[in-house]
Amino acid sequence: MIRTVEENLYNFLVEKLKEKNITVYRGVLPESRYSDREKGNKGISFPFVLLRIVHFEQTREGINSYDAFIDVELWIGTKEIDYIQHLEIGDFLRKEFLKASTVNNKFAIDQSEAYTTDFYSEEKDPFFFSISKFKVLGCPEQSEVLINFRGGNNV
């Protein structure tokens, strides 16, 4: 479940941000060592959005009622742009995710939870950072007993 949802979120972000020339990373930012920079490798490319799955869980209520929730963070990093332009990236992502809250068997935004963006930069230029947080409904796994029971097999 988690791999599929993360890949679908990543592909959605890449598609929405390619025209804005924003790099999308998964999980952690790439290392930026001095030796790599000497060889011409950039390391972190600004602006960026870092997709992080920070928590997932599954609950069961009754015989055939499952809920699977995934907490998602999008870390937004910009360099040498205006403060309001930075915030507009978070606002753009909020609009795009909520506009397409259910994407054909790929992911569904849980709109009963808040979609938040918090600004974390304390110093003026050149770097600004913020984190958007929201919850996605995953694809729950059913128990073997229930699958066998529904299929008519001996339990």
GROMACS .gro file of N, CA, C and O in nm, residues 11 21 27 35 47 64 78 84 86 140:
model
   40
   11ASN      N    1   0.446   1.121  -0.843
   11ASN     CA    2   0.415   1.147  -0.984
   11ASN      C    3   0.322   1.266  -1.000
   11ASN      O    4   0.337   1.346  -1.094
   21ASN      N    5   0.938   2.460  -1.283
   21ASN     CA    6   1.081   2.426  -1.264
   21ASN      C    7   1.116   2.404  -1.117
   21ASN      O    8   1.217   2.455  -1.068
   27GLY      N    9   1.159   1.151   0.038
   27GLY     CA   10   1.213   1.103   0.164
   27GLY      C   11   1.313   1.194   0.231
   27GLY      O   12   1.289   1.245   0.340
   35SER      N   13   3.333   1.738  -0.227
   35SER     CA   14   3.391   1.664  -0.340
   35SER      C   15   3.291   1.649  -0.455
   35SER      O   16   3.328   1.654  -0.572
   47PRO      N   17   1.433   2.589  -0.653
   47PRO     CA   18   1.342   2.553  -0.545
   47PRO      C   19   1.312   2.403  -0.549
   47PRO      O   20   1.329   2.337  -0.651
   64ASN      N   21  -1.594  -0.599   0.810
   64ASN     CA   22  -1.537  -0.561   0.680
   64ASN      C   23  -1.524  -0.409   0.668
   64ASN      O   24  -1.555  -0.351   0.566
   78THR      N   25   1.302   2.729  -0.092
   78THR     CA   26   1.329   2.823  -0.201
   78THR      C   27   1.452   2.905  -0.166
   78THR      O   28   1.490   2.918  -0.050
   84ILE      N   29   0.656   3.618  -0.046
   84ILE     CA   30   0.521   3.585  -0.091
   84ILE      C   31   0.524   3.484  -0.206
   84ILE      O   32   0.436   3.398  -0.216
   86HIS      N   33   0.736   3.245  -0.227
   86HIS     CA   34   0.756   3.118  -0.156
   86HIS      C   35   0.623   3.063  -0.105
   86HIS      O   36   0.590   2.947  -0.126
  140PRO      N   37  -0.647  -0.015   0.247
  140PRO     CA   38  -0.629  -0.105   0.359
  140PRO      C   39  -0.610  -0.250   0.316
  140PRO      O   40  -0.661  -0.292   0.213
   0.00000   0.00000   0.00000
